[in-house]
Amino acid sequence: MPAYVITYFGVRGRCETMRMLLADQGQEWKENVIPFDIWMKGDLKATCVFGQLPKFEDGDFTLYQSNAILRYLARAHGKRRLRSLYGKDDKQAALTDMMNDSCEDLRLKYARMIYQDYENGKAKYIEDLPGDLSKFEKILSDNKGGFLVGDQISYADYHLLDLLLIHQVLSPGCVDSFPALKSYAERLSARPKIKDFLESEAHKSRPINGNGKQ
Ligand code: GDS
């Protein structure tokens, strides 16, 4: 049985980034899918440190907060494999955190629109989206290394890839006027293990969000 266990709702949500990271790194994990009606009973919620999922287990080590989980995996795989998912040195690690924080800003903005303001807020969100994407476009066109930081993939790249994929569902063609972002998303999606993951039934059949909006 794989050491890693992801406990989450049956959606992509805040877990598809870590799933892509794990898949790309050749790791296996177990999915512990929690139906929402079971969650609503409250027993599991009461055991979660912040009352929310995802919960991530590595053997007897348990972690909450999706971005902390990403950083844990970035460090773990960097050490084991002598090629880091967290930059090559402390400065690159800090820059990677900075990039991921910006991904988190966009994810939160997206989640608020999806869960709290879809009917009224979707059009304005899409109107403002080029302003958000243009920042990442500039970063990627300035960095000739092909990634957000340096010349190797980091945990923040998996986060940005997930955001680009879900935003292309929300607003098809939204990256078309951003050549660096478009080719970055295509290039990362074509990495053999990510391609297999994206083509898997497990990924394709998972709704993006818990309320059916996308
Ligand atoms: N910071 C945490 C992390 O990164 O891990 C956020 C974790 C989180 O939001 N978990 C959600 C959860 O456990 C599922 S992600 N919800 C059940 C509960 O709270 O009891 N979150 C803000 C965010 O992503 O930071 C949200 O907007 C979540 N929405 C996204 S799903 C409501 C509805 O359908 O409107 N029943 C649930 C809304 C909700 O949890």
XYZ file of N, CA and C and ligand atoms in Angstrom:
682
model
N 0.847 -1.198 0.000
C 0.000 0.000 0.000
C 0.887 1.254 0.000
N 0.565 2.245 -0.867
C 1.401 3.452 -0.901
C 1.427 4.161 0.448
N 2.551 4.801 0.747
C 2.669 5.507 2.036
C 1.809 6.764 2.056
N 1.623 7.364 0.881
C 0.878 8.622 0.828
C -0.623 8.377 0.733
N -1.381 9.107 1.551
C -2.848 9.045 1.476
C -3.384 10.472 1.423
N -4.219 10.727 0.414
C -4.900 12.024 0.306
C -6.348 11.827 0.726
N -6.765 12.504 1.777
C -8.164 12.468 2.204
C -8.803 13.787 1.783
N -9.801 13.679 0.925
C -10.396 14.904 0.349
C -11.760 14.550 -0.219
N -12.494 15.573 -0.648
C -13.759 15.342 -1.338
C -13.451 14.835 -2.754
N -14.454 14.308 -3.441
C -14.211 13.724 -4.758
C -14.102 14.758 -5.863
N -13.240 15.726 -5.677
C -13.077 16.819 -6.641
C -11.589 17.117 -6.858
N -11.319 17.903 -7.914
C -9.921 18.332 -8.137
C -9.538 19.366 -7.076
N -10.327 20.451 -7.013
C -10.183 21.452 -5.963
C -8.746 21.764 -5.594
N -8.471 21.653 -4.290
C -7.136 21.991 -3.779
C -6.168 20.813 -3.810
N -6.552 19.721 -4.483
C -5.653 18.551 -4.482
C -5.072 18.192 -5.838
N -5.590 18.770 -6.928
C -5.082 18.307 -8.218
C -3.620 18.709 -8.423
N -3.208 19.819 -7.820
C -1.793 20.211 -7.935
C -0.898 19.152 -7.301
N -1.235 18.726 -6.070
C -0.362 17.730 -5.422
C -0.431 16.390 -6.148
N -1.605 16.087 -6.725
C -1.713 14.831 -7.488
C -0.814 14.889 -8.719
N -0.786 16.055 -9.397
C 0.087 16.176 -10.581
C 1.552 16.085 -10.192
N 1.900 16.720 -9.080
C 3.285 16.652 -8.587
C 3.667 15.187 -8.330
N 2.803 14.484 -7.607
C 3.107 13.090 -7.266
C 3.200 12.231 -8.532
N 2.245 12.429 -9.442
C 2.253 11.625 -10.675
C 3.531 11.893 -11.453
N 3.893 13.162 -11.588
C 5.073 13.523 -12.377
C 6.358 12.989 -11.741
N 6.335 12.841 -10.428
C 7.516 12.325 -9.717
C 7.487 10.798 -9.602
N 6.544 10.168 -10.278
C 6.485 8.705 -10.289
C 6.043 8.109 -8.961
N 5.326 8.886 -8.172
C 4.883 8.406 -6.855
C 3.482 7.803 -6.933
N 3.201 6.912 -5.992
C 1.848 6.377 -5.874
C 1.211 6.938 -4.626
N -0.089 7.007 -4.621
C -0.796 7.471 -3.431
C -2.170 6.833 -3.408
N -2.768 6.852 -2.231
C -4.118 6.305 -2.082
C -5.073 7.473 -1.914
N -6.232 7.355 -2.541
C -7.271 8.382 -2.396
C -8.280 7.906 -1.361
N -8.497 8.706 -0.351
C -9.559 8.440 0.620
C -10.639 9.496 0.368
N -11.638 9.112 -0.429
C -12.626 10.095 -0.904
C -13.780 10.199 0.099
N -14.039 11.413 0.535
C -15.080 11.624 1.547
C -16.347 12.206 0.900
N -17.437 11.447 0.871
C -18.694 12.019 0.352
C -19.140 13.181 1.243
N -19.731 14.192 0.614
C -20.045 15.402 1.368
C -21.052 15.141 2.489
N -21.992 14.182 2.270
C -22.982 13.910 3.334
C -22.313 13.286 4.567
N -21.258 12.512 4.325
C -20.506 11.948 5.467
C -19.772 13.073 6.199
N -19.157 13.962 5.393
C -18.452 15.115 5.984
C -19.392 15.938 6.861
N -20.633 16.113 6.361
C -21.592 16.962 7.069
C -21.983 16.390 8.440
N -21.728 15.108 8.649
C -22.015 14.535 9.972
C -21.078 15.123 11.029
N -19.904 15.588 10.576
C -19.052 16.361 11.478
C -17.970 15.593 12.221
N -18.020 14.256 12.209
C -17.033 13.486 12.993
C -15.609 13.684 12.463
N -15.463 13.586 11.127
C -14.127 13.753 10.546
C -13.665 15.203 10.704
N -14.573 16.140 10.437
C -14.233 17.572 10.570
C -13.644 17.858 11.957
N -14.254 17.231 12.968
C -13.814 17.470 14.349
C -12.384 16.994 14.589
N -11.921 16.048 13.763
C -10.554 15.540 13.951
C -9.529 16.335 13.141
N -10.002 17.185 12.207
C -9.073 17.928 11.339
C -8.592 19.170 12.090
N -7.296 19.403 12.060
C -6.713 20.474 12.882
C -7.396 21.823 12.644
N -7.709 22.137 11.367
C -8.381 23.406 11.070
C -9.814 23.184 10.585
N -10.322 21.984 10.823
C -11.720 21.702 10.480
C -11.976 21.587 8.988
N -10.891 21.394 8.198
C -11.063 21.330 6.743
C -10.185 20.258 6.127
N -10.520 19.900 4.906
C -9.704 19.008 4.084
C -9.065 19.855 2.986
N -7.939 19.413 2.396
C -7.361 18.084 2.442
C -6.559 17.778 3.702
N -6.517 16.455 3.945
C -5.611 15.886 4.936
C -4.642 15.001 4.149
N -3.378 15.070 4.510
C -2.362 14.300 3.773
C -1.581 13.459 4.767
N -1.451 12.177 4.468
C -0.672 11.298 5.353
C 0.509 10.695 4.606
N 1.646 10.718 5.278
C 2.846 10.031 4.800
C 3.209 9.067 5.924
N 2.719 7.831 5.814
C 2.881 6.895 6.938
C 2.152 7.439 8.155
N 2.882 7.601 9.268
C 2.207 8.087 10.470
C 2.329 9.609 10.639
N 2.802 10.278 9.590
C 2.897 11.746 9.636
C 1.686 12.359 8.927
N 0.986 13.266 9.609
C -0.239 13.858 9.048
C -0.074 15.357 8.893
N -0.554 15.863 7.757
C -0.399 17.285 7.439
C -1.707 17.828 6.871
N -2.010 19.081 7.205
C -3.141 19.806 6.614
C -2.596 21.052 5.917
N -3.455 21.721 5.198
C -3.150 22.935 4.423
C -2.440 22.548 3.115
N -3.162 22.764 2.020
C -2.681 22.266 0.727
C -1.300 22.804 0.342
N -1.027 24.072 0.642
C 0.287 24.611 0.237
C 1.422 24.074 1.108
N 1.135 23.802 2.374
C 2.148 23.164 3.237
C 2.443 21.750 2.733
N 1.399 21.089 2.255
C 1.579 19.731 1.710
C 2.469 19.793 0.461
N 2.203 20.775 -0.401
C 3.040 20.925 -1.606
C 4.499 21.154 -1.227
N 4.726 22.009 -0.232
C 6.115 22.309 0.150
C 6.779 21.085 0.789
N 6.010 20.330 1.552
C 6.549 19.095 2.140
C 7.005 18.148 1.027
N 6.154 17.996 0.016
C 6.504 17.088 -1.081
C 7.670 17.636 -1.893
N 7.701 18.958 -2.068
C 8.814 19.563 -2.823
C 10.138 19.294 -2.116
N 10.140 19.415 -0.792
C 11.385 19.162 -0.039
C 11.725 17.681 -0.050
N 10.737 16.851 0.177
C 10.985 15.411 0.295
C 11.577 14.869 -0.993
N 11.017 15.282 -2.105
C 11.502 14.714 -3.357
C 12.812 15.342 -3.780
N 12.979 16.600 -3.451
C 14.269 17.219 -3.740
C 15.386 16.473 -3.048
N 15.185 16.149 -1.769
C 16.254 15.495 -0.999
C 16.537 14.091 -1.511
N 15.418 13.362 -1.683
C 15.608 11.967 -2.058
C 16.272 11.827 -3.420
N 15.921 12.711 -4.312
C 16.338 12.490 -5.696
C 17.463 13.414 -6.123
N 17.956 14.213 -5.210
C 19.032 15.159 -5.513
C 18.666 16.089 -6.655
N 17.391 16.203 -6.960
C 16.964 17.278 -7.848
C 15.710 17.852 -7.221
N 15.807 19.129 -6.929
C 14.819 19.731 -6.048
C 13.585 20.215 -6.792
N 12.429 20.084 -6.122
C 11.203 20.733 -6.610
C 11.031 22.074 -5.892
N 12.132 22.558 -5.292
C 12.073 23.753 -4.456
C 13.253 24.661 -4.771
N 13.699 24.691 -6.036
C 14.830 25.532 -6.429
C 16.157 24.915 -6.021
N 17.239 25.593 -6.475
C 18.577 25.005 -6.255
C 19.232 25.510 -4.992
N 18.742 26.620 -4.456
C 19.354 27.193 -3.250
C 18.288 27.995 -2.502
N 18.689 28.642 -1.398
C 17.716 29.346 -0.563
C 17.009 30.472 -1.319
N 17.755 31.152 -2.172
C 17.130 32.262 -2.912
C 16.097 31.729 -3.898
N 16.441 30.665 -4.585
C 15.459 30.081 -5.505
C 14.264 29.512 -4.728
N 14.519 28.984 -3.533
C 13.397 28.477 -2.711
C 12.460 29.625 -2.351
N 13.046 30.783 -1.980
C 12.221 31.947 -1.627
C 11.429 32.425 -2.842
N 12.075 32.440 -4.007
C 11.368 32.860 -5.222
C 10.250 31.873 -5.559
N 10.509 30.590 -5.308
C 9.474 29.575 -5.569
C 8.278 29.808 -4.657
N 8.542 30.109 -3.375
C 7.442 30.438 -2.448
C 6.677 31.669 -2.943
N 7.432 32.666 -3.425
C 6.787 33.889 -3.919
C 5.844 33.558 -5.087
N 6.316 32.714 -5.993
C 5.473 32.329 -7.133
C 4.242 31.565 -6.645
N 4.453 30.664 -5.708
C 3.310 29.885 -5.226
C 2.298 30.771 -4.482
N 2.801 31.774 -3.779
C 1.882 32.698 -3.095
C 1.001 33.424 -4.111
N 1.567 33.752 -5.260
C 0.750 34.403 -6.287
C -0.249 33.429 -6.897
N 0.170 32.175 -7.027
C -0.792 31.145 -7.465
C -1.922 31.048 -6.446
N -1.568 31.067 -5.165
C -2.569 30.974 -4.102
C -3.541 32.162 -4.164
N -3.015 33.359 -4.444
C -3.893 34.537 -4.564
C -4.947 34.301 -5.652
N -4.476 33.775 -6.789
C -5.423 33.549 -7.890
C -6.390 32.411 -7.538
N -5.880 31.376 -6.865
C -6.768 30.261 -6.497
C -7.877 30.735 -5.554
N -7.501 31.570 -4.596
C -8.507 32.062 -3.639
C -9.545 32.926 -4.336
N -9.069 33.781 -5.240
C -9.980 34.646 -5.994
C -10.957 33.773 -6.802
N -10.396 32.733 -7.425
C -11.213 31.799 -8.215
C -12.218 31.080 -7.314
N -11.738 30.567 -6.172
C -12.621 29.798 -5.272
C -13.756 30.685 -4.749
N -13.435 31.943 -4.434
C -14.491 32.847 -3.937
C -15.549 33.072 -5.015
N -15.090 33.260 -6.249
C -16.050 33.459 -7.338
C -16.883 32.189 -7.526
N -16.237 31.036 -7.602
C -16.957 29.774 -7.842
C -17.966 29.483 -6.730
N -17.551 29.644 -5.472
C -18.402 29.208 -4.356
C -19.344 30.300 -3.837
N -18.993 31.573 -4.095
C -19.819 32.619 -3.476
C -20.459 33.581 -4.462
N -19.972 33.591 -5.712
C -20.423 34.688 -6.573
C -20.484 34.273 -8.042
N -20.742 32.988 -8.292
C -20.631 32.490 -9.678
C -21.602 33.219 -10.612
N -22.858 33.296 -10.230
C -23.872 33.860 -11.127
C -23.600 35.338 -11.416
N -23.308 36.094 -10.377
C -23.106 37.537 -10.574
C -21.670 37.906 -10.940
N -20.713 37.097 -10.476
C -19.314 37.526 -10.554
C -18.500 36.918 -11.672
N -19.038 35.900 -12.364
C -18.213 35.189 -13.351
C -17.761 36.114 -14.500
N -18.678 36.917 -15.032
C -18.331 37.757 -16.191
C -17.215 38.753 -15.828
N -17.337 39.375 -14.669
C -16.308 40.350 -14.244
C -14.980 39.630 -13.990
N -15.069 38.451 -13.386
C -13.854 37.665 -13.123
C -13.117 37.403 -14.444
N -13.868 36.995 -15.474
C -13.250 36.677 -16.772
C -12.700 37.951 -17.426
N -13.413 39.030 -17.221
C -12.938 40.315 -17.768
C -11.592 40.707 -17.137
N -11.459 40.445 -15.834
C -10.219 40.829 -15.123
C -9.083 39.816 -15.297
N -9.424 38.629 -15.796
C -8.442 37.540 -15.833
C -7.154 37.890 -16.596
N -7.234 38.568 -17.757
C -5.975 38.896 -18.452
C -5.004 39.681 -17.568
N -5.523 40.517 -16.698
C -4.653 41.263 -15.780
C -3.890 40.322 -14.855
N -4.555 39.274 -14.398
C -3.880 38.291 -13.530
C -2.891 37.448 -14.344
N -3.332 37.004 -15.509
C -2.471 36.121 -16.311
C -1.251 36.859 -16.859
N -1.403 38.163 -17.133
C -0.287 38.902 -17.733
C 0.945 38.922 -16.816
N 0.737 38.863 -15.502
C 1.884 38.841 -14.570
C 2.694 37.557 -14.781
N 1.982 36.445 -14.888
C 2.677 35.161 -15.101
C 3.292 35.112 -16.506
N 2.612 35.721 -17.470
C 3.159 35.768 -18.836
C 4.528 36.465 -18.826
N 4.608 37.587 -18.113
C 5.872 38.344 -18.082
C 6.968 37.517 -17.395
N 6.607 36.872 -16.273
C 7.593 36.062 -15.545
C 8.151 34.967 -16.458
N 7.247 34.296 -17.169
C 7.693 33.179 -18.006
C 8.440 33.657 -19.248
N 8.044 34.810 -19.796
C 8.796 35.245 -20.982
C 10.143 35.841 -20.577
N 10.263 36.373 -19.358
C 11.560 36.892 -18.895
C 12.522 35.771 -18.511
N 11.970 34.657 -17.982
C 12.848 33.568 -17.519
C 13.077 32.553 -18.641
N 14.249 32.578 -19.201
C 14.525 31.691 -20.335
C 14.695 30.233 -19.894
N 14.682 30.001 -18.576
C 14.820 28.629 -18.077
C 13.598 27.758 -18.329
N 12.465 28.389 -18.704
C 11.290 27.595 -19.079
C 10.340 27.294 -17.932
N 10.683 27.743 -16.720
C 9.814 27.493 -15.555
C 9.619 28.795 -14.798
N 8.829 28.753 -13.734
C 8.619 29.983 -12.966
C 9.929 30.472 -12.361
N 10.748 29.535 -11.876
C 12.038 29.877 -11.255
C 13.114 28.952 -11.838
N 14.187 29.563 -12.323
C 15.333 28.761 -12.770
C 15.003 27.872 -13.962
N 15.730 26.760 -14.037
C 15.584 25.915 -15.227
C 15.098 24.514 -14.890
N 14.432 24.399 -13.718
C 13.836 23.081 -13.418
C 12.479 23.265 -12.764
N 11.653 22.263 -12.893
C 10.277 22.356 -12.405
C 10.273 22.466 -10.875
N 9.338 23.258 -10.356
C 9.190 23.395 -8.905
C 7.726 23.135 -8.539
N 7.468 23.045 -7.235
C 6.081 22.793 -6.829
C 5.151 23.896 -7.308
N 5.675 25.134 -7.454
C 4.832 26.233 -7.920
C 4.405 26.038 -9.376
N 5.249 25.368 -10.164
C 4.867 25.124 -11.562
C 3.646 24.206 -11.645
N 3.599 23.191 -10.772
C 2.414 22.319 -10.798
C 1.161 23.115 -10.414
N 1.346 24.058 -9.475
C 0.212 24.878 -9.042
C -0.274 25.745 -10.211
N 0.685 26.408 -10.885
C 0.281 27.273 -12.007
C -0.344 26.438 -13.123
N 0.226 25.265 -13.395
C -0.362 24.422 -14.449
C -1.821 24.095 -14.113
N -2.082 23.705 -12.870
C -3.472 23.384 -12.504
C -4.371 24.608 -12.708
N -3.888 25.784 -12.291
C -4.687 26.996 -12.469
C -4.960 27.275 -13.949
N -3.938 27.080 -14.783
C -4.137 27.338 -16.217
C -5.151 26.360 -16.801
N -5.096 25.114 -16.350
C -6.042 24.119 -16.880
C -7.472 24.448 -16.454
N -7.669 24.801 -15.180
C -9.057 25.058 -14.747
C -9.567 26.392 -15.317
N -8.672 27.336 -15.530
C -9.134 28.602 -16.118
C -9.479 28.438 -17.596
N -8.845 27.479 -18.258
C -9.222 27.241 -19.659
C -10.576 26.553 -19.765
N -11.015 25.930 -18.674
C -12.392 25.399 -18.628
C -13.355 26.561 -18.357
N -12.994 27.417 -17.428
C -13.850 28.566 -17.095
C -13.991 29.505 -18.292
N -12.877 29.753 -18.963
C -12.853 30.742 -20.042
C -11.990 30.210 -21.182
N -12.578 29.348 -22.036
C -11.775 28.728 -23.103
C -11.064 29.798 -23.929
N -9.809 29.524 -24.227
C -9.043 30.491 -25.030
C -8.392 31.594 -24.210
N -8.531 31.532 -22.867
C -8.028 32.647 -22.047
C -6.511 32.787 -22.106
N -5.785 31.751 -22.519
C -4.319 31.900 -22.620
C -3.864 32.175 -24.051
N -4.819 32.237 -24.975
C -4.423 32.346 -26.385
C -3.623 33.611 -26.691
N -3.901 34.685 -25.946
C -3.146 35.915 -26.224
C -1.883 36.022 -25.366
N -1.538 34.928 -24.687
C -0.323 34.906 -23.851
C 0.584 33.764 -24.330
N 1.463 34.051 -25.313
C 2.226 32.961 -25.938
C 3.101 32.179 -24.966
N 3.724 32.861 -24.004
C 4.610 32.123 -23.075
C 3.780 31.190 -22.193
N 2.649 31.691 -21.695
C 1.783 30.857 -20.843
C 1.208 29.681 -21.622
N 0.815 29.969 -22.851
C 0.197 28.918 -23.672
C 1.193 27.788 -23.931
N 2.424 28.157 -24.323
C 3.380 27.086 -24.634
C 3.852 26.391 -23.356
N 3.919 27.132 -22.248
C 4.278 26.535 -20.951
C 3.234 25.479 -20.561
N 1.947 25.845 -20.662
C 0.891 24.898 -20.283
C 0.932 23.666 -21.188
N 1.183 23.897 -22.469
C 1.239 22.758 -23.405
C 2.448 21.878 -23.101
N 3.589 22.531 -22.825
C 4.827 21.775 -22.572
C 4.716 20.952 -21.291
N 4.203 21.571 -20.219
C 4.086 20.807 -18.956
C 3.053 19.694 -19.100
N 1.956 19.984 -19.786
C 0.912 18.958 -19.958
C 1.412 17.782 -20.782
N 2.467 18.026 -21.594
C 2.993 16.961 -22.446
C 4.099 16.152 -21.769
N 4.518 16.543 -20.554
C 5.496 15.692 -19.840
C 4.848 14.315 -19.693
N 5.555 13.253 -20.037
C 4.887 11.950 -20.174
C 4.017 11.549 -18.978
N 4.511 11.740 -17.750
C 3.715 11.283 -16.597
C 2.538 12.214 -16.330
N 2.709 13.498 -16.637
C 1.573 14.420 -16.478
C 0.530 14.121 -17.555
N 1.005 13.847 -18.766
C 0.081 13.515 -19.859
C -0.748 12.277 -19.477
N -0.073 11.250 -18.969
C -0.814 10.039 -18.547
C -1.827 10.388 -17.470
N -1.402 11.218 -16.513
C -2.303 11.598 -15.432
C -3.508 12.359 -15.990
N -3.253 13.334 -16.867
C -4.354 14.151 -17.393
C -5.310 13.319 -18.248
N -4.769 12.231 -18.827
C -5.629 11.377 -19.651
C -6.290 10.276 -18.830
N -5.957 10.181 -17.547
C -6.516 9.094 -16.722
C -7.995 9.340 -16.418
N -8.731 8.258 -16.269
C -10.157 8.364 -15.920
C -10.303 9.040 -14.569
N -9.371 8.725 -13.662
C -9.446 9.299 -12.311
C -9.470 10.824 -12.397
N -8.594 11.382 -13.221
C -8.550 12.846 -13.356
C -9.775 13.355 -14.120
N -10.047 12.712 -15.263
C -11.102 13.243 -16.134
C -12.479 13.180 -15.483
N -12.677 12.181 -14.626
C -14.018 12.037 -14.043
C -14.190 12.850 -12.752
N -13.105 13.464 -12.282
C -13.232 14.249 -11.044
C -13.740 15.652 -11.371
N -14.865 16.076 -10.797
C -15.295 17.458 -11.032
C -14.240 18.420 -10.517
N -14.189 19.615 -11.122
C -13.193 20.598 -10.676
C -13.548 21.103 -9.280
N -14.815 21.406 -9.084
C -15.236 22.012 -7.810
C -16.395 21.236 -7.177
N -16.587 21.490 -5.898
C -17.570 20.723 -5.138
C -19.019 21.117 -5.374
N -19.253 22.279 -5.998
C -20.640 22.716 -6.175
C -21.110 22.589 -7.624
N -20.313 21.875 -8.444
C -20.720 21.643 -9.828
C -20.440 22.808 -10.770
N -19.956 23.920 -10.247
C -19.639 25.077 -11.110
C -18.204 24.928 -11.620
N -17.950 25.432 -12.821
C -16.580 25.362 -13.332
C -16.349 26.427 -14.388
N -6.358 26.747 3.302
C -6.912 25.424 3.206
C -5.987 24.582 2.328
O -5.289 25.156 1.485
O -5.931 23.353 2.484
C -8.320 25.523 2.630
C -9.020 24.201 2.746
C -10.484 24.268 2.309
O -11.023 25.299 1.944
N -11.118 23.104 2.367
C -12.501 23.007 1.994
C -13.258 22.325 3.106
O -12.727 21.466 3.823
C -12.609 22.155 0.764
S -11.819 22.921 -0.598
N -14.542 22.656 3.217
C -15.440 22.016 4.142
C -15.650 22.811 5.395
O -15.084 23.904 5.556
O -16.423 22.291 6.246
N -12.182 27.354 0.403
C -11.421 28.521 0.432
C -10.102 28.102 -0.041
O -10.024 27.272 -0.986
O -9.137 28.644 0.514
C -13.258 27.247 -0.324
O -13.749 28.152 -0.987
C -13.841 25.870 -0.347
N -15.261 25.953 -0.393
C -13.271 25.225 -1.597
S -13.476 23.511 -1.585
C -19.709 24.917 0.919
C -20.205 25.291 -0.448
O -20.417 24.395 -1.283
O -20.373 26.477 -0.705
N -20.450 23.820 1.438
C -18.249 24.520 0.920
C -17.441 25.617 0.399
C -15.948 25.370 0.548
O -15.488 24.695 1.442
